[in-house]
Amino acid sequence: MRAGFPDFRLGNVLATSFTATLTERHGNAVERIPTPHRLVDWLEVNGLAVDSCTTAQLDLARSLRESIDVAATAAALQDALPASAVQVINGCSAEGRAAAILTPEGKRQWRLSSASRVEDALGVIAADAISIIAGERDGKLALCASPTCQAAFFDTSQSRTRKWCDMNTCGNRQKKARFNAKQRRLPS
């Protein structure tokens, strides 16, 4: 894991991990890919290594990220998918030219058409988003119960009743807030 990146690979869902690069959307938003270099780092951590990224490619990545977030949120709420978000996701999926390869260890790995094709990496992320939004994977889209987060996440728990996108951040904050509120109510 690269320094400075929390483990965004929760549940091995690349698309919702990618949307988590902008956190606290309904609070004080935190941008985790503020520069092209940070996107290169994030892609490497997630098995989609590229050697460079332009500002235009970073803009495209952010556009894809926001489109996935909007579409996944709509799907979690069982609302109609916004046409503009679907268009961006489909465009990125079609533009990517990555190939899935099997490693000698029996794992899937992505081979990009060239080391500078951020579009290939975004195509893999878009294809992952399509598979979860279309309901092709075992699990369900849900929204984080944290009022400052409300991120769409893919719940693969046995009961499909997870409340938080990440127990170590949002869930822990909510538990801590409840504990502190209870402590304030106790007589001294």
Coordinates of N, CA and C in Angstrom, one line a residue:
M1 N 0.8 -1.2 0.0 CA 0.0 0.0 0.0 C 0.9 1.2 0.0
R2 N 0.6 2.2 -0.9 CA 1.4 3.4 -0.9 C 1.0 4.3 0.2
A3 N 2.0 5.0 0.8 CA 1.7 5.9 1.9 C 0.7 7.0 1.4
G4 N -0.2 7.4 2.3 CA -1.1 8.4 2.0 C -2.4 7.9 1.4
F5 N -2.5 6.7 1.1 CA -3.8 6.1 0.6 C -4.4 5.1 1.5
P6 N -5.6 5.4 2.1 CA -6.2 4.4 2.9 C -6.6 3.2 1.9
D7 N -6.9 2.1 2.5 CA -7.3 0.9 1.7 C -8.6 1.1 1.1
F8 N -8.6 1.6 -0.2 CA -9.9 1.8 -0.9 C -10.4 0.6 -1.6
R9 N -9.8 -0.6 -1.3 CA -10.1 -1.8 -2.0 C -11.1 -2.6 -1.2
L10 N -11.9 -2.0 -0.3 CA -12.8 -2.7 0.5 C -13.8 -3.5 -0.4
G11 N -13.9 -4.7 -0.1 CA -14.8 -5.6 -0.8 C -14.3 -5.8 -2.3
N12 N -13.1 -5.4 -2.6 CA -12.6 -5.5 -4.0 C -13.5 -5.0 -5.0
V13 N -14.2 -3.9 -4.8 CA -15.0 -3.2 -5.7 C -14.3 -2.0 -6.2
L14 N -13.7 -2.1 -7.4 CA -12.9 -1.0 -7.9 C -13.7 0.3 -8.1
A15 N -14.9 0.2 -8.7 CA -15.7 1.4 -9.0 C -16.0 2.2 -7.8
T16 N -16.5 1.6 -6.7 CA -16.8 2.4 -5.5 C -15.6 2.8 -4.7
S17 N -14.5 2.0 -4.9 CA -13.3 2.4 -4.3 C -12.8 3.7 -5.0
F18 N -13.0 3.8 -6.3 CA -12.6 5.0 -7.0 C -13.5 6.2 -6.6
T19 N -14.8 6.0 -6.4 CA -15.6 7.1 -6.0 C -15.2 7.6 -4.6
A20 N -14.5 6.7 -3.8 CA -14.1 7.1 -2.5 C -12.8 8.0 -2.5
T21 N -12.4 8.3 -3.7 CA -11.2 9.3 -3.7 C -11.7 10.7 -3.5
L22 N -13.0 10.9 -3.4 CA -13.6 12.2 -2.9 C -14.5 11.8 -1.8
T23 N -14.0 12.1 -0.5 CA -14.8 11.7 0.6 C -15.5 12.9 1.3
E24 N -16.4 12.5 2.2 CA -17.2 13.6 2.9 C -17.9 14.5 1.9
R25 N -18.5 14.0 0.9 CA -19.2 14.8 -0.1 C -20.2 15.7 0.4
H26 N -20.8 15.3 1.5 CA -21.9 16.1 2.1 C -21.4 16.9 3.4
G27 N -20.1 17.0 3.5 CA -19.5 17.7 4.7 C -18.4 18.6 4.1
N28 N -17.3 18.5 4.7 CA -16.1 19.2 4.1 C -15.4 18.2 3.2
A29 N -15.7 18.2 1.9 CA -15.1 17.3 1.0 C -13.6 17.2 1.0
V30 N -13.1 16.0 0.9 CA -11.6 15.8 0.8 C -11.3 15.1 -0.5
E31 N -10.5 15.8 -1.3 CA -10.1 15.3 -2.6 C -8.8 14.5 -2.4
R32 N -8.8 13.3 -2.8 CA -7.6 12.4 -2.6 C -6.8 12.2 -3.9
I33 N -7.3 12.7 -5.0 CA -6.5 12.8 -6.2 C -6.4 14.2 -6.8
P34 N -5.8 15.1 -6.0 CA -5.7 16.5 -6.4 C -4.8 16.8 -7.6
T35 N -3.9 15.9 -7.9 CA -2.9 16.1 -9.0 C -2.9 14.9 -9.8
P36 N -2.4 15.1 -11.1 CA -2.2 13.9 -11.9 C -1.3 12.8 -11.3
H37 N -0.3 13.2 -10.6 CA 0.6 12.3 -9.9 C -0.1 11.4 -8.9
R38 N -1.0 12.0 -8.2 CA -1.8 11.3 -7.2 C -2.7 10.2 -7.8
L39 N -3.3 10.6 -9.0 CA -4.1 9.6 -9.8 C -3.2 8.4 -10.2
V40 N -2.0 8.7 -10.7 CA -1.0 7.7 -11.0 C -0.8 6.7 -9.8
D41 N -0.6 7.3 -8.7 CA -0.4 6.6 -7.4 C -1.6 5.7 -7.1
W42 N -2.8 6.3 -7.2 CA -4.0 5.5 -6.9 C -4.2 4.3 -7.8
L43 N -3.9 4.6 -9.1 CA -4.1 3.5 -10.1 C -3.1 2.4 -9.8
E44 N -1.9 2.7 -9.5 CA -0.8 1.7 -9.2 C -1.3 0.9 -8.0
V45 N -1.7 1.5 -6.9 CA -2.2 0.8 -5.7 C -3.3 -0.2 -6.0
N46 N -4.1 0.2 -7.0 CA -5.2 -0.7 -7.4 C -5.0 -1.5 -8.6
G47 N -3.7 -1.8 -8.9 CA -3.4 -2.8 -10.0 C -3.6 -2.3 -11.4
L48 N -3.6 -1.0 -11.6 CA -3.8 -0.4 -12.9 C -2.6 0.6 -13.2
A49 N -1.4 0.2 -13.0 CA -0.3 1.1 -13.1 C -0.1 1.8 -14.5
V50 N 0.1 3.1 -14.5 CA 0.4 3.9 -15.6 C 1.6 4.7 -15.3
D51 N 2.4 5.1 -16.3 CA 3.6 5.9 -15.9 C 3.4 7.4 -15.9
S52 N 2.3 7.9 -16.4 CA 2.1 9.3 -16.4 C 0.6 9.6 -16.6
C53 N 0.3 10.9 -16.3 CA -1.1 11.3 -16.4 C -1.1 12.8 -16.7
T54 N -1.9 13.2 -17.6 CA -2.0 14.6 -17.9 C -3.1 15.3 -17.1
T55 N -3.2 16.6 -17.1 CA -4.3 17.3 -16.5 C -5.6 16.9 -17.1
A56 N -5.6 16.8 -18.5 CA -6.8 16.4 -19.2 C -7.3 15.0 -18.8
Q57 N -6.3 14.1 -18.6 CA -6.7 12.7 -18.1 C -7.2 12.7 -16.7
L58 N -6.6 13.6 -15.9 CA -7.1 13.7 -14.5 C -8.6 14.2 -14.5
D59 N -8.8 15.2 -15.4 CA -10.2 15.8 -15.5 C -11.2 14.7 -16.0
L60 N -10.8 13.8 -16.9 CA -11.6 12.7 -17.4 C -11.8 11.7 -16.2
A61 N -10.8 11.5 -15.5 CA -11.0 10.5 -14.3 C -12.0 11.1 -13.3
R62 N -11.9 12.4 -13.0 CA -12.8 13.0 -12.1 C -14.2 12.9 -12.6
S63 N -14.4 13.2 -13.9 CA -15.7 13.1 -14.5 C -16.3 11.7 -14.4
L64 N -15.4 10.7 -14.7 CA -15.9 9.3 -14.5 C -16.3 9.0 -13.1
R65 N -15.4 9.5 -12.2 CA -15.7 9.2 -10.7 C -17.0 9.8 -10.3
E66 N -17.3 11.1 -10.7 CA -18.6 11.7 -10.4 C -19.7 11.0 -11.1
S67 N -19.6 10.6 -12.3 CA -20.6 9.9 -13.0 C -21.0 8.6 -12.3
I68 N -19.9 7.8 -11.9 CA -20.2 6.6 -11.2 C -20.9 6.8 -9.9
D69 N -20.5 7.9 -9.2 CA -21.1 8.2 -7.9 C -22.6 8.5 -8.1
V70 N -22.9 9.3 -9.1 CA -24.3 9.7 -9.4 C -25.1 8.5 -9.8
A71 N -24.6 7.7 -10.7 CA -25.3 6.5 -11.2 C -25.5 5.5 -10.1
A72 N -24.4 5.2 -9.3 CA -24.5 4.2 -8.2 C -25.5 4.7 -7.1
T73 N -25.5 6.0 -6.8 CA -26.4 6.5 -5.9 C -27.9 6.4 -6.4
A74 N -28.1 6.7 -7.6 CA -29.4 6.5 -8.2 C -29.8 5.0 -8.2
A75 N -28.9 4.1 -8.5 CA -29.2 2.7 -8.5 C -29.5 2.2 -7.0
A76 N -28.8 2.7 -6.0 CA -29.0 2.3 -4.6 C -30.4 2.8 -4.2
L77 N -30.8 4.0 -4.7 CA -32.2 4.5 -4.3 C -33.3 4.0 -5.2
Q78 N -32.9 3.1 -6.2 CA -33.8 2.6 -7.2 C -34.5 3.7 -8.0
D79 N -33.7 4.7 -8.3 CA -34.1 5.8 -9.2 C -33.6 5.6 -10.6
A80 N -34.1 6.4 -11.5 CA -33.6 6.3 -12.9 C -32.2 6.8 -12.9
L81 N -31.4 6.1 -13.8 CA -30.0 6.5 -13.9 C -29.9 7.8 -14.8
P82 N -29.2 8.8 -14.3 CA -29.0 10.0 -15.1 C -28.3 9.7 -16.4
A83 N -28.9 10.2 -17.5 CA -28.4 9.9 -18.9 C -27.0 10.4 -19.1
S84 N -26.7 11.6 -18.5 CA -25.3 12.1 -18.7 C -24.3 11.2 -18.0
A85 N -24.6 10.7 -16.8 CA -23.7 9.8 -16.1 C -23.5 8.5 -16.9
V86 N -24.6 8.0 -17.4 CA -24.5 6.7 -18.2 C -23.6 7.0 -19.4
Q87 N -23.8 8.1 -20.0 CA -23.0 8.4 -21.2 C -21.5 8.5 -20.9
V88 N -21.1 9.1 -19.8 CA -19.7 9.2 -19.4 C -19.1 7.8 -19.1
I89 N -19.9 7.0 -18.3 CA -19.4 5.7 -17.9 C -19.3 4.8 -19.2
N90 N -20.3 4.8 -20.1 CA -20.2 4.0 -21.3 C -19.0 4.5 -22.2
G91 N -18.9 5.8 -22.3 CA -17.8 6.3 -23.1 C -16.4 5.9 -22.6
C92 N -16.2 5.9 -21.3 CA -14.9 5.5 -20.7 C -14.7 4.0 -20.9
S93 N -15.8 3.2 -20.7 CA -15.7 1.8 -20.9 C -15.3 1.5 -22.4
A94 N -16.0 2.1 -23.3 CA -15.7 1.8 -24.7 C -14.3 2.3 -25.2
E95 N -13.8 3.4 -24.5 CA -12.5 3.9 -24.9 C -11.3 3.1 -24.4
G96 N -11.5 2.4 -23.3 CA -10.4 1.6 -22.7 C -10.1 0.4 -23.5
R97 N -8.8 0.1 -23.6 CA -8.3 -1.1 -24.3 C -7.5 -2.0 -23.5
A98 N -7.9 -2.2 -22.2 CA -7.2 -3.1 -21.3 C -7.6 -4.5 -21.6
A99 N -6.7 -5.5 -21.3 CA -7.1 -6.9 -21.4 C -6.8 -7.6 -20.1
A100 N -7.8 -8.4 -19.7 CA -7.6 -9.2 -18.5 C -6.7 -10.4 -18.8
I101 N -5.7 -10.6 -18.0 CA -4.7 -11.7 -18.2 C -4.7 -12.5 -16.9
L102 N -4.4 -13.8 -17.0 CA -4.3 -14.7 -15.9 C -2.8 -14.8 -15.5
T103 N -2.5 -14.6 -14.2 CA -1.1 -14.8 -13.8 C -0.8 -16.2 -13.5
P104 N 0.4 -16.6 -13.4 CA 0.8 -18.0 -13.0 C 0.2 -18.4 -11.7
E105 N -0.1 -17.5 -10.8 CA -0.7 -17.8 -9.5 C -2.2 -17.9 -9.6
G106 N -2.8 -17.8 -10.8 CA -4.2 -17.9 -10.9 C -5.0 -16.7 -10.6
K107 N -4.4 -15.5 -10.6 CA -5.1 -14.3 -10.3 C -5.3 -13.5 -11.6
R108 N -6.4 -12.7 -11.6 CA -6.6 -11.8 -12.8 C -5.8 -10.6 -12.6
Q109 N -5.2 -10.1 -13.7 CA -4.4 -8.9 -13.7 C -4.8 -8.1 -15.0
W110 N -4.7 -6.8 -15.0 CA -5.0 -6.0 -16.1 C -3.8 -5.6 -16.9
R111 N -3.8 -5.8 -18.2 CA -2.7 -5.3 -19.0 C -3.2 -4.1 -19.9
L112 N -2.6 -3.0 -19.7 CA -3.0 -1.8 -20.4 C -2.3 -1.8 -21.8
S113 N -2.9 -1.1 -22.7 CA -2.3 -1.1 -24.1 C -1.0 -0.3 -24.1
S114 N -0.8 0.6 -23.2 CA 0.5 1.3 -23.1 C 0.6 1.9 -21.7
A115 N 1.8 2.2 -21.3 CA 2.0 2.6 -19.9 C 1.5 4.0 -19.6
S116 N 1.1 4.8 -20.7 CA 0.6 6.1 -20.5 C -0.9 6.2 -20.8
R117 N -1.6 5.1 -21.0 CA -3.0 5.1 -21.3 C -3.9 5.1 -20.1
V118 N -4.0 6.2 -19.5 CA -4.9 6.4 -18.3 C -6.3 5.9 -18.8
E119 N -6.7 6.2 -20.0 CA -8.0 5.8 -20.5 C -8.3 4.3 -20.4
D120 N -7.2 3.5 -20.6 CA -7.4 2.1 -20.4 C -7.8 1.7 -19.0
A121 N -7.1 2.4 -18.0 CA -7.4 2.1 -16.6 C -8.8 2.6 -16.3
L122 N -9.2 3.7 -16.8 CA -10.5 4.2 -16.6 C -11.6 3.3 -17.2
G123 N -11.2 2.7 -18.3 CA -12.1 1.7 -18.9 C -12.4 0.5 -18.0
V124 N -11.4 0.1 -17.3 CA -11.5 -1.0 -16.4 C -12.4 -0.6 -15.3
I125 N -12.2 0.6 -14.7 CA -13.1 1.1 -13.6 C -14.5 1.3 -14.1
A126 N -14.7 1.8 -15.3 CA -16.1 2.0 -15.9 C -16.7 0.6 -16.1
A127 N -16.0 -0.4 -16.6 CA -16.6 -1.7 -16.7 C -17.0 -2.3 -15.4
D128 N -16.2 -2.1 -14.4 CA -16.6 -2.5 -13.0 C -17.8 -1.8 -12.5
A129 N -17.9 -0.5 -12.8 CA -19.1 0.2 -12.4 C -20.4 -0.4 -13.1
I130 N -20.2 -0.6 -14.4 CA -21.3 -1.2 -15.1 C -21.8 -2.5 -14.5
S131 N -20.9 -3.4 -14.1 CA -21.2 -4.7 -13.6 C -22.0 -4.6 -12.3
I132 N -21.6 -3.6 -11.4 CA -22.3 -3.5 -10.1 C -23.6 -2.7 -10.3
I133 N -23.7 -1.7 -11.1 CA -24.9 -0.9 -11.3 C -25.9 -1.8 -12.0
A134 N -25.5 -2.6 -12.9 CA -26.4 -3.5 -13.7 C -26.9 -4.7 -12.9
G135 N -26.3 -4.9 -11.7 CA -26.7 -6.0 -10.8 C -26.2 -7.3 -11.2
E136 N -25.0 -7.3 -11.9 CA -24.4 -8.6 -12.3 C -23.6 -9.3 -11.3
R137 N -23.3 -8.6 -10.2 CA -22.4 -9.1 -9.1 C -23.3 -9.4 -7.9
D138 N -22.8 -10.4 -7.1 CA -23.5 -10.8 -5.9 C -23.2 -9.7 -4.8
G139 N -24.3 -9.0 -4.5 CA -24.2 -7.9 -3.5 C -25.2 -6.9 -3.9
K140 N -25.2 -5.8 -3.1 CA -26.2 -4.7 -3.4 C -25.6 -3.4 -3.2
L141 N -26.0 -2.4 -4.0 CA -25.5 -1.0 -3.8 C -26.3 -0.5 -2.6
A142 N -25.6 0.2 -1.7 CA -26.2 0.9 -0.6 C -25.6 2.2 -0.4
L143 N -26.2 3.1 0.4 CA -25.6 4.4 0.7 C -25.1 4.4 2.2
C144 N -24.0 5.0 2.4 CA -23.4 5.1 3.8 C -24.4 5.9 4.6
A145 N -24.6 5.4 5.9 CA -25.5 6.1 6.8 C -24.9 7.3 7.4
S146 N -23.7 7.6 7.2 CA -23.1 8.9 7.8 C -23.7 10.1 7.0
P147 N -24.2 11.0 7.7 CA -24.8 12.2 7.1 C -23.8 13.0 6.3
T148 N -22.5 13.0 6.6 CA -21.6 13.8 5.9 C -20.9 13.0 4.8
C149 N -21.2 11.7 4.7 CA -20.6 10.9 3.6 C -21.6 10.5 2.6
Q150 N -22.6 9.6 3.0 CA -23.6 9.1 2.1 C -23.1 8.5 0.8
A151 N -21.9 8.0 0.8 CA -21.3 7.4 -0.4 C -22.0 6.1 -0.7
A152 N -22.0 5.9 -2.0 CA -22.5 4.6 -2.5 C -21.4 3.6 -2.3
F153 N -21.8 2.4 -1.8 CA -20.8 1.3 -1.6 C -21.5 0.0 -2.0
F154 N -20.7 -1.0 -2.3 CA -21.3 -2.3 -2.7 C -21.2 -3.2 -1.5
D155 N -22.4 -3.6 -1.0 CA -22.5 -4.4 0.2 C -22.5 -5.9 -0.2
T156 N -21.4 -6.6 0.2 CA -21.3 -8.0 -0.1 C -21.4 -8.8 1.2
S157 N -21.9 -8.2 2.3 CA -22.0 -8.9 3.6 C -23.1 -10.0 3.4
Q158 N -23.1 -11.0 4.2 CA -24.1 -12.1 4.1 C -25.5 -11.6 4.2
S159 N -25.8 -10.7 5.1 CA -27.1 -10.2 5.3 C -27.5 -9.0 4.5
R160 N -26.5 -8.4 3.8 CA -26.7 -7.2 3.0 C -27.3 -6.1 3.8
T161 N -26.9 -5.9 5.0 CA -27.4 -4.8 5.9 C -26.3 -3.9 6.4
R162 N -25.2 -3.9 5.7 CA -24.1 -2.9 6.2 C -24.6 -1.5 6.2
K163 N -24.2 -0.7 7.1 CA -24.7 0.7 7.2 C -23.6 1.7 6.8
W164 N -22.4 1.3 6.8 CA -21.3 2.3 6.5 C -20.5 1.9 5.3
C165 N -20.0 2.8 4.6 CA -19.1 2.5 3.5 C -17.8 1.9 4.0
D166 N -17.4 2.3 5.2 CA -16.2 1.8 5.8 C -16.3 1.9 7.4
M167 N -16.2 0.8 8.0 CA -16.4 0.8 9.5 C -15.3 1.5 10.2
N168 N -14.1 1.5 9.6 CA -12.9 2.2 10.2 C -13.0 3.7 10.1
T169 N -13.8 4.3 9.3 CA -13.9 5.7 9.2 C -15.3 6.1 9.6
C170 N -16.3 6.0 8.7 CA -17.6 6.5 8.9 C -18.3 5.8 10.1
G171 N -18.2 4.5 10.1 CA -18.8 3.7 11.2 C -18.2 4.0 12.6
N172 N -16.9 4.2 12.6 CA -16.2 4.5 13.8 C -16.6 5.9 14.3
R173 N -16.7 6.8 13.4 CA -17.1 8.2 13.8 C -18.5 8.2 14.4
Q174 N -19.4 7.5 13.8 CA -20.8 7.4 14.3 C -20.8 6.8 15.7
K175 N -20.1 5.7 15.9 CA -20.0 5.0 17.2 C -19.4 5.9 18.2
K176 N -18.4 6.6 17.9 CA -17.7 7.6 18.8 C -18.7 8.7 19.2
A177 N -19.4 9.2 18.2 CA -20.4 10.3 18.5 C -21.5 9.8 19.4
R178 N -22.0 8.6 19.2 CA -23.0 8.1 20.1 C -22.5 7.9 21.5
F179 N -21.2 7.4 21.6 CA -20.6 7.2 22.9 C -20.4 8.5 23.6
N180 N -19.9 9.5 22.9 CA -19.7 10.8 23.5 C -21.0 11.5 24.0
A181 N -22.1 11.3 23.2 CA -23.4 11.9 23.5 C -23.9 11.2 24.8
K182 N -23.7 9.9 24.9 CA -24.2 9.1 26.1 C -23.4 9.5 27.3
Q183 N -22.1 9.8 27.2 CA -21.3 10.2 28.3 C -21.7 11.6 28.8
R184 N -22.1 12.5 27.9 CA -22.6 13.8 28.3 C -23.9 13.7 29.1
R185 N -24.7 12.7 28.8 CA -26.0 12.6 29.5 C -25.9 11.9 30.8
L186 N -24.7 11.2 31.1 CA -24.6 10.6 32.4 C -24.3 11.6 33.5
P187 N -24.8 11.4 34.7 CA -24.6 12.4 35.8 C -23.1 12.2 36.2
S188 N -22.5 13.3 36.6 CA -21.1 13.3 37.1 C -20.9 12.8 38.4

